[in-house]
CSV table of C-alpha atoms in Angstrom, one decimal:
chain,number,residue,atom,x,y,z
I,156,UNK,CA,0.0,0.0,0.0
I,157,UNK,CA,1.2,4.1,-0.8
I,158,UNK,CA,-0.2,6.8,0.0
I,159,UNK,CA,-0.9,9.5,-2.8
I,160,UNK,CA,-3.1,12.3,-3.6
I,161,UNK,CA,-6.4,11.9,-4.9
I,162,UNK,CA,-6.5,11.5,-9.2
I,163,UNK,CA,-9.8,12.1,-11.5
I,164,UNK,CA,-9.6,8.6,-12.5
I,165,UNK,CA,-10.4,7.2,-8.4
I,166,UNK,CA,-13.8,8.4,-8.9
I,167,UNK,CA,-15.5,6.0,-9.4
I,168,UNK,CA,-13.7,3.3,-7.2
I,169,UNK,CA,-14.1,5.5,-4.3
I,170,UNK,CA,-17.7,6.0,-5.4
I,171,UNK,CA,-18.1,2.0,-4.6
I,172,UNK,CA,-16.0,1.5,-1.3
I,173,UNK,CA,-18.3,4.9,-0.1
I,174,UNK,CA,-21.2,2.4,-1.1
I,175,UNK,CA,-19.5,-1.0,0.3
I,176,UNK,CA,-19.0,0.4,3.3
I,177,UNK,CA,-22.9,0.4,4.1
I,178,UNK,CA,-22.4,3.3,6.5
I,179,UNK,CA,-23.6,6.2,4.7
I,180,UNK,CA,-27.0,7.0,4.0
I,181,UNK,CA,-28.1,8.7,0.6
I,182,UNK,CA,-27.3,12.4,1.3
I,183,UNK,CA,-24.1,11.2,3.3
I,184,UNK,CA,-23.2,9.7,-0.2
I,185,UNK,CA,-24.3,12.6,-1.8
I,186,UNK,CA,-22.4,14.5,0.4
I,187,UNK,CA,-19.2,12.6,-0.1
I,188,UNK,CA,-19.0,12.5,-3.9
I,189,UNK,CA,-19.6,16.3,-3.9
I,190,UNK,CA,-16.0,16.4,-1.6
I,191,UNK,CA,-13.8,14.1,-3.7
I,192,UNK,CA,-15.5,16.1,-7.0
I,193,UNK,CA,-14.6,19.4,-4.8
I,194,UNK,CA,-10.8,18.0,-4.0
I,195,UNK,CA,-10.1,17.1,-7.7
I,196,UNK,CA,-9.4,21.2,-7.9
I,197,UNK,CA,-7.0,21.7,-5.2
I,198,UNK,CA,-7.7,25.5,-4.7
I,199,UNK,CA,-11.1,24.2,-3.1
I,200,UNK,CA,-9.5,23.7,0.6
I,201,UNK,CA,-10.3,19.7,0.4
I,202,UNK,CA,-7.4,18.2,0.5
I,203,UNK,CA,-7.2,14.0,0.1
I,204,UNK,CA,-5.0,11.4,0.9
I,205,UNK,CA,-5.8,8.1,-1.4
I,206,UNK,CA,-4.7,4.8,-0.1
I,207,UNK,CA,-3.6,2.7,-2.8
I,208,UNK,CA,-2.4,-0.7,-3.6
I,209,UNK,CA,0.5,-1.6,-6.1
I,210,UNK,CA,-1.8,-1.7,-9.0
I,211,UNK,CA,-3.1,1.8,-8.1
I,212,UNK,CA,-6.4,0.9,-7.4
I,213,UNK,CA,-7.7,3.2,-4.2
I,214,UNK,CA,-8.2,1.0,-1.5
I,215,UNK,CA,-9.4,4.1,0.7
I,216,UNK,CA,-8.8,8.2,1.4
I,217,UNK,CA,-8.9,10.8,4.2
I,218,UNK,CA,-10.1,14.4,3.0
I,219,UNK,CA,-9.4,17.4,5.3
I,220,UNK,CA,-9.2,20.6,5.5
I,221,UNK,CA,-8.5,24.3,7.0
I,222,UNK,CA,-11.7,24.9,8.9
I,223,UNK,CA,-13.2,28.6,8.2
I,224,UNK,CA,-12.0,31.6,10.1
I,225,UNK,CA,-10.1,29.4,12.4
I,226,UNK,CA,-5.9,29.9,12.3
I,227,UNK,CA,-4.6,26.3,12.5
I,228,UNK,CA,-7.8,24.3,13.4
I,229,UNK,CA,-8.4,21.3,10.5
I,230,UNK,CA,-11.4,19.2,10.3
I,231,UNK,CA,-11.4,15.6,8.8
I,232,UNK,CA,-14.6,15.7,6.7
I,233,UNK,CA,-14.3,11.9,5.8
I,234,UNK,CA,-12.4,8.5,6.2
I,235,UNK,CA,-13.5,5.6,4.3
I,236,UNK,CA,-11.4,2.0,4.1
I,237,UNK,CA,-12.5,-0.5,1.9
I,238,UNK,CA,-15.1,-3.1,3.9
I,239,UNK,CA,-12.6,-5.6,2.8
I,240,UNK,CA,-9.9,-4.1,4.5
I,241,UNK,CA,-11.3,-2.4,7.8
I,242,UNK,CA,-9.1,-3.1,10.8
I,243,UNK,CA,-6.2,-4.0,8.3
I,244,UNK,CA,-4.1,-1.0,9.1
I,245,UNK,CA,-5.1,1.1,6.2
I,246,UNK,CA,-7.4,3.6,8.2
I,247,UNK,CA,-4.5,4.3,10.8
I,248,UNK,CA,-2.0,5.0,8.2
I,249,UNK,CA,-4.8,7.6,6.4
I,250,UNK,CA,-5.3,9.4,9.9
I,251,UNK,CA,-1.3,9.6,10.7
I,252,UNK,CA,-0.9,11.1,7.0
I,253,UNK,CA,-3.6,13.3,7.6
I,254,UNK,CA,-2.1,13.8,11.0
I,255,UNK,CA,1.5,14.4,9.4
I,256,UNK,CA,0.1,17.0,6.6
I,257,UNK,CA,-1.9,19.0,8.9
I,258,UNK,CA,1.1,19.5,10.8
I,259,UNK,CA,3.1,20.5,8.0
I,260,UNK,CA,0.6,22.9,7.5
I,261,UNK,CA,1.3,24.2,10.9
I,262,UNK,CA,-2.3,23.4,12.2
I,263,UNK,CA,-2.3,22.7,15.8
I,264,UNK,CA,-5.7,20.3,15.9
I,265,UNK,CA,-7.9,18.3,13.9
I,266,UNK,CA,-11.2,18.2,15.1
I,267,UNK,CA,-13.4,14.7,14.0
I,268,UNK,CA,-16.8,14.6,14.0
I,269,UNK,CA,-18.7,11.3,14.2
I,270,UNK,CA,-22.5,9.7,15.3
I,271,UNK,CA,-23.0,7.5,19.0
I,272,UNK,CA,-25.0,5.4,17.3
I,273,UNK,CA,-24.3,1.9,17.9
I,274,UNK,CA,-23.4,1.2,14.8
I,275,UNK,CA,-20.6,3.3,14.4
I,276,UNK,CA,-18.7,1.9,18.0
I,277,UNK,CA,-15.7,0.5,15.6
I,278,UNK,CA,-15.6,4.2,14.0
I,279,UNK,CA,-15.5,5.3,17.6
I,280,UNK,CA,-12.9,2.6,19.0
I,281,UNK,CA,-10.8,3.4,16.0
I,282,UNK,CA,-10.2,7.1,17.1
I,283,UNK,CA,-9.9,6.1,20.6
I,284,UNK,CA,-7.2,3.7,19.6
I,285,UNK,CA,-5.4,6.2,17.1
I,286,UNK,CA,-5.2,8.9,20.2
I,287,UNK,CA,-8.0,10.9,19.1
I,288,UNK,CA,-10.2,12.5,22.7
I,289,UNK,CA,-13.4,12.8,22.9
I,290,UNK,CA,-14.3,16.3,23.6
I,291,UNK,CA,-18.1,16.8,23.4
I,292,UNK,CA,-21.2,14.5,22.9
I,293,UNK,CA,-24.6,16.7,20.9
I,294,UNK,CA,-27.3,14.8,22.1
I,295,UNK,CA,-29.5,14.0,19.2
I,296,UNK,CA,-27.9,15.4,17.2
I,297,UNK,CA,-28.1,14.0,13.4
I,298,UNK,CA,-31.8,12.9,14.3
I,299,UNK,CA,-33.3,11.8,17.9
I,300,UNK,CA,-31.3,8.7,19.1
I,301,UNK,CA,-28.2,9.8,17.0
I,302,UNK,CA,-25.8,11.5,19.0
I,303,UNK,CA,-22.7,13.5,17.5
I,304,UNK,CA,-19.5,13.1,19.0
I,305,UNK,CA,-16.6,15.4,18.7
I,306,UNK,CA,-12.8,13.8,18.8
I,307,UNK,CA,-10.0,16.0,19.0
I,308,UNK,CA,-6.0,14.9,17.7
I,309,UNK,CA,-3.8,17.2,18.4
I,310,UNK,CA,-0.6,18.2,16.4
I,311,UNK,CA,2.0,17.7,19.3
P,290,UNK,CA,-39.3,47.6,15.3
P,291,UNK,CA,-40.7,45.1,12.8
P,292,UNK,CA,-39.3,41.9,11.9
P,293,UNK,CA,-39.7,41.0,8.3
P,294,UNK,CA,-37.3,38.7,5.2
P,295,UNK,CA,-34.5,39.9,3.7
P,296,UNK,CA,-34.3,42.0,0.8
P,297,UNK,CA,-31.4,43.0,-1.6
P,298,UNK,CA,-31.8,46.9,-0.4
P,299,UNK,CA,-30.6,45.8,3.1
P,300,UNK,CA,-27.2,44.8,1.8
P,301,UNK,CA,-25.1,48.1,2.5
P,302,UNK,CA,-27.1,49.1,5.8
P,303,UNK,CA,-26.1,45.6,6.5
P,304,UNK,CA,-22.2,45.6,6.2
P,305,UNK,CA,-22.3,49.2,7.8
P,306,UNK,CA,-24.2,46.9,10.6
P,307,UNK,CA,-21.8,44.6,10.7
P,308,UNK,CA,-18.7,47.0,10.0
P,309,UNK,CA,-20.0,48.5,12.9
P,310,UNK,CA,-20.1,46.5,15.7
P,311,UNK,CA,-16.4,46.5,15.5
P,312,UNK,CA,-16.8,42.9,16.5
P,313,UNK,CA,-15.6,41.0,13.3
P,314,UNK,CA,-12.4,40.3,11.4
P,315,UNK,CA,-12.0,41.1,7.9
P,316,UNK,CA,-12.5,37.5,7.3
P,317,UNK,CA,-15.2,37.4,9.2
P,318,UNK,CA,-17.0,40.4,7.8
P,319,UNK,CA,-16.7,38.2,3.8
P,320,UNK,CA,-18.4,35.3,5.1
P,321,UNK,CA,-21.2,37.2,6.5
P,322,UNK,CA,-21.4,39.1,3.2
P,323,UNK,CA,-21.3,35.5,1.4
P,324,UNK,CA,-24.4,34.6,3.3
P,325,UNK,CA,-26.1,37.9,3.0
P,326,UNK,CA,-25.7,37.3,-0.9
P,327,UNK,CA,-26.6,33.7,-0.5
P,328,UNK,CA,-29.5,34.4,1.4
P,329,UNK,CA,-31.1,36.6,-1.1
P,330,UNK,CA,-31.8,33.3,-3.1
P,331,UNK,CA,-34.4,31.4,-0.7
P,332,UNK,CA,-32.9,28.1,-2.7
P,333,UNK,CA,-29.9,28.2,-0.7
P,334,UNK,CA,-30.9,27.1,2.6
P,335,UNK,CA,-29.3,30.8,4.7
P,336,UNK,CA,-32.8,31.9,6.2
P,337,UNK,CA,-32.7,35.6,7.3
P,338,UNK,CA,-34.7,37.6,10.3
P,339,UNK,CA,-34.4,41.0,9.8
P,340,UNK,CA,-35.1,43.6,12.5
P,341,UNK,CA,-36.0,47.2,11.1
P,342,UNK,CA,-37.8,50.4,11.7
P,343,UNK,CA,-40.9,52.3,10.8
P,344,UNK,CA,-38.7,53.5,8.0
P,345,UNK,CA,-37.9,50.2,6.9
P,346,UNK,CA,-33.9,50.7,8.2
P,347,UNK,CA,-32.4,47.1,9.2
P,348,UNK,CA,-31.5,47.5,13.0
P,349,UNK,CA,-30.3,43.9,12.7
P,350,UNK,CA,-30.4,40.6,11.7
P,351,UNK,CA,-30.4,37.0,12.3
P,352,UNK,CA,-29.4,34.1,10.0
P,353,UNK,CA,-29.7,30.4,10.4
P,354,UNK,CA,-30.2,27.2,8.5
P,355,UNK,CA,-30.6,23.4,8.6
P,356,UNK,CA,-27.4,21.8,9.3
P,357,UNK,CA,-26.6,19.7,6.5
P,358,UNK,CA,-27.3,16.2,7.2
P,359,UNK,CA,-29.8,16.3,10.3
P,360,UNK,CA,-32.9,16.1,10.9
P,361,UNK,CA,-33.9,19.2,12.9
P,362,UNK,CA,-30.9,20.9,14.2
P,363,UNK,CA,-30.6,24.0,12.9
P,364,UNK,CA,-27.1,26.2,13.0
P,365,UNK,CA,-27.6,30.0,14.2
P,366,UNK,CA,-24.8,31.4,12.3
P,367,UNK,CA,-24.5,35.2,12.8
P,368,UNK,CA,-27.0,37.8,14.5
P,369,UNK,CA,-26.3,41.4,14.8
P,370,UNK,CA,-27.5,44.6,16.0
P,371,UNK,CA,-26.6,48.0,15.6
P,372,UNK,CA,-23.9,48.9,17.8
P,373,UNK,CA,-26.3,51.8,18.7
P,374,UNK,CA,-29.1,49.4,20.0
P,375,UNK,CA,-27.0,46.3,21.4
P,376,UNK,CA,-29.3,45.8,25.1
P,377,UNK,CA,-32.3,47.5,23.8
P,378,UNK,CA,-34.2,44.3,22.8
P,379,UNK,CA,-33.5,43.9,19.1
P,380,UNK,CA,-31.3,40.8,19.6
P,381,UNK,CA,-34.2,39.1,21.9
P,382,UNK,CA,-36.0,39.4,19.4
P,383,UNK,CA,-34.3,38.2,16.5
P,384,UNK,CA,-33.4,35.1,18.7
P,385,UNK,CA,-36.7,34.8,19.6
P,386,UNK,CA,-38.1,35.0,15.9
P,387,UNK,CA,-35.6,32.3,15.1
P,388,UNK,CA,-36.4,29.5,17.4
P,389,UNK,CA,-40.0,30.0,16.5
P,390,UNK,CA,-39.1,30.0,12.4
P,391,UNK,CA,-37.2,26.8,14.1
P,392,UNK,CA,-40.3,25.9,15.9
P,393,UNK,CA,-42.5,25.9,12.2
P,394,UNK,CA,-39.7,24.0,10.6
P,395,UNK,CA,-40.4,21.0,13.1
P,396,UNK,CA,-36.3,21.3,14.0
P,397,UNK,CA,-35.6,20.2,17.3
P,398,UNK,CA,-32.5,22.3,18.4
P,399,UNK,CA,-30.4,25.5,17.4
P,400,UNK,CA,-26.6,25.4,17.7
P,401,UNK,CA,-25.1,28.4,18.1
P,402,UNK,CA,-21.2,28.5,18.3
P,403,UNK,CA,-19.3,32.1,19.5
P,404,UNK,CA,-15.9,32.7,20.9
P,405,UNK,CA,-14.6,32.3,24.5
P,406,UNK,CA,-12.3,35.6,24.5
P,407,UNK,CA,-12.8,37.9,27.0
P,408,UNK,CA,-14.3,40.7,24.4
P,409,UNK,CA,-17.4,38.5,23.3
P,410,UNK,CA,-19.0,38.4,27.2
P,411,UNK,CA,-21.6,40.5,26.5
P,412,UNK,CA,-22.4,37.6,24.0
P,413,UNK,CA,-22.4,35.2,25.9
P,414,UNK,CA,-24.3,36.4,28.4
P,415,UNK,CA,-26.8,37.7,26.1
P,416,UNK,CA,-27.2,33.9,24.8
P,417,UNK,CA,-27.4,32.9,28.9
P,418,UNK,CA,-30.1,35.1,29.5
P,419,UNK,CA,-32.2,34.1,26.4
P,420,UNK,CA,-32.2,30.1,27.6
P,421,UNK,CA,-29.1,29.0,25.6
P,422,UNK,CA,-27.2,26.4,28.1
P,423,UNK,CA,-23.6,25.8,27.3
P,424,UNK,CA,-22.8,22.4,25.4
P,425,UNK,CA,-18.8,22.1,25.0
P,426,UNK,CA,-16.0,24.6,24.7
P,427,UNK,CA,-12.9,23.9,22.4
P,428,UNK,CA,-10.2,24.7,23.5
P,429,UNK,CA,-8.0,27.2,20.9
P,430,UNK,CA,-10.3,26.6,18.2
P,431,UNK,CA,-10.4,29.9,16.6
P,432,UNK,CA,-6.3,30.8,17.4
P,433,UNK,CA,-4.6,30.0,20.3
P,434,UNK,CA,-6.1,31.7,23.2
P,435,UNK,CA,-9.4,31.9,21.4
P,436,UNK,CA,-11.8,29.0,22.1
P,437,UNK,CA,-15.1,28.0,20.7
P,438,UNK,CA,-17.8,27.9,22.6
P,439,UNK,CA,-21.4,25.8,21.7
P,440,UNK,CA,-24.6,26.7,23.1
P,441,UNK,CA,-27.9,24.7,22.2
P,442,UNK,CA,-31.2,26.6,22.5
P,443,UNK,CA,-34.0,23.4,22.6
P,444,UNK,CA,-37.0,23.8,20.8
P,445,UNK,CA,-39.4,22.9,23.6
């Protein structure tokens, strides 16, 4: 696996690992395809990191970025690992890039934004293993019964 | 003092508005001419509440929207009142207006994010006294020294 920036031609891979996943609802699709389309012009503010395998083929991406009127504070919009390959390493490696480029940028903390459903306690797990803290919980927040919860990983 | 929509002849008393309360960066004084402009189209999801006189003057407005992908939380994303009239009742109001715009809208909560420096106290207690409890604070969000802090207002 390498780590590269995002190309016009992932498109449509990424399109499917989004939908593999099973995570994301319609608009969160929606919402996701609008990014990497965003990212492809890099004077957007998304910025990507693709992780791909030794034939090219994206395998899974992290997409970030300066968060408005904020000096130094980044938000990681999106993290998505192949359904084949979740808890192989490739998700970790996309947050410690993401991690090493925001602090090339001279940002001081990524902030991570993620739902208390049930469902997403691997998500959670995932950031708590990678060093990420939980800083606030927004009761029903997405919709009643779906809490957001706000990570933070700072830039040491 | 009448509240009524937004219309494209409010634009300069606006940014004098806004210019005036010596409260906002440059950067920060763009963006709320972004969603001023933006808001002028009712397609774009910035809902407006503007205060004005008998004259039809804009004393001051609010602005708010759904947050994208939820189901009734709405953001509160800028609301200001001539520096002449901050404490006179205008901002009540426009707050007021808002949770019951909120109210029609069937969303559930309004999020309303402001800083923690020692300048924007009258702010927060402004949003104290109107019902807003205090959800998280982030620490250095805006700069260093300059945290975010999020209120909810509950639609009851």
């Amino acid at each position: 696996m390498r780590l590269r920036e995002l190309r016009a031609s992932d498109r449509s891979t990424l399109e499917a690992l989004i939908r593999g996943t099973e995570a994301f609802n319609a608009e969160e699709i929606d919402v996701a395809l609008e990014l990497i389309d965003a990212g492809l012009n890099p004077a957007s503010g998304y910025r990507f990191i693709v992780a791909a395998d030794e034939r090219e083929r994206a395998l899974g991406y992290a997409c970030y970025g300066l968060t408005a009127l904020t000096d130094g504070t980044y938000d990681l919009y999106w993290i998505v690992v192949d359904a084949a390959l979740q808890r192989s390493g490739v998700g970790r490696a996309l947050l410690e890039a993401t991690h090493a480029a925001v602090r090339a940028l001279h940002g001081r903390t990524i902030v991570i934004e993620t739902s208390g459903k049930p469902s997403y306690a691997s998500q959670r797990f995932f950031y708590e293993r990678c060093g990420c803290t939980l800083l606030a919980r927004y009761p029903d927040f997405y919709r009643v019964g779906d809490d957001k919860l706000v990570y933070l990983l700072k830039i040491d």
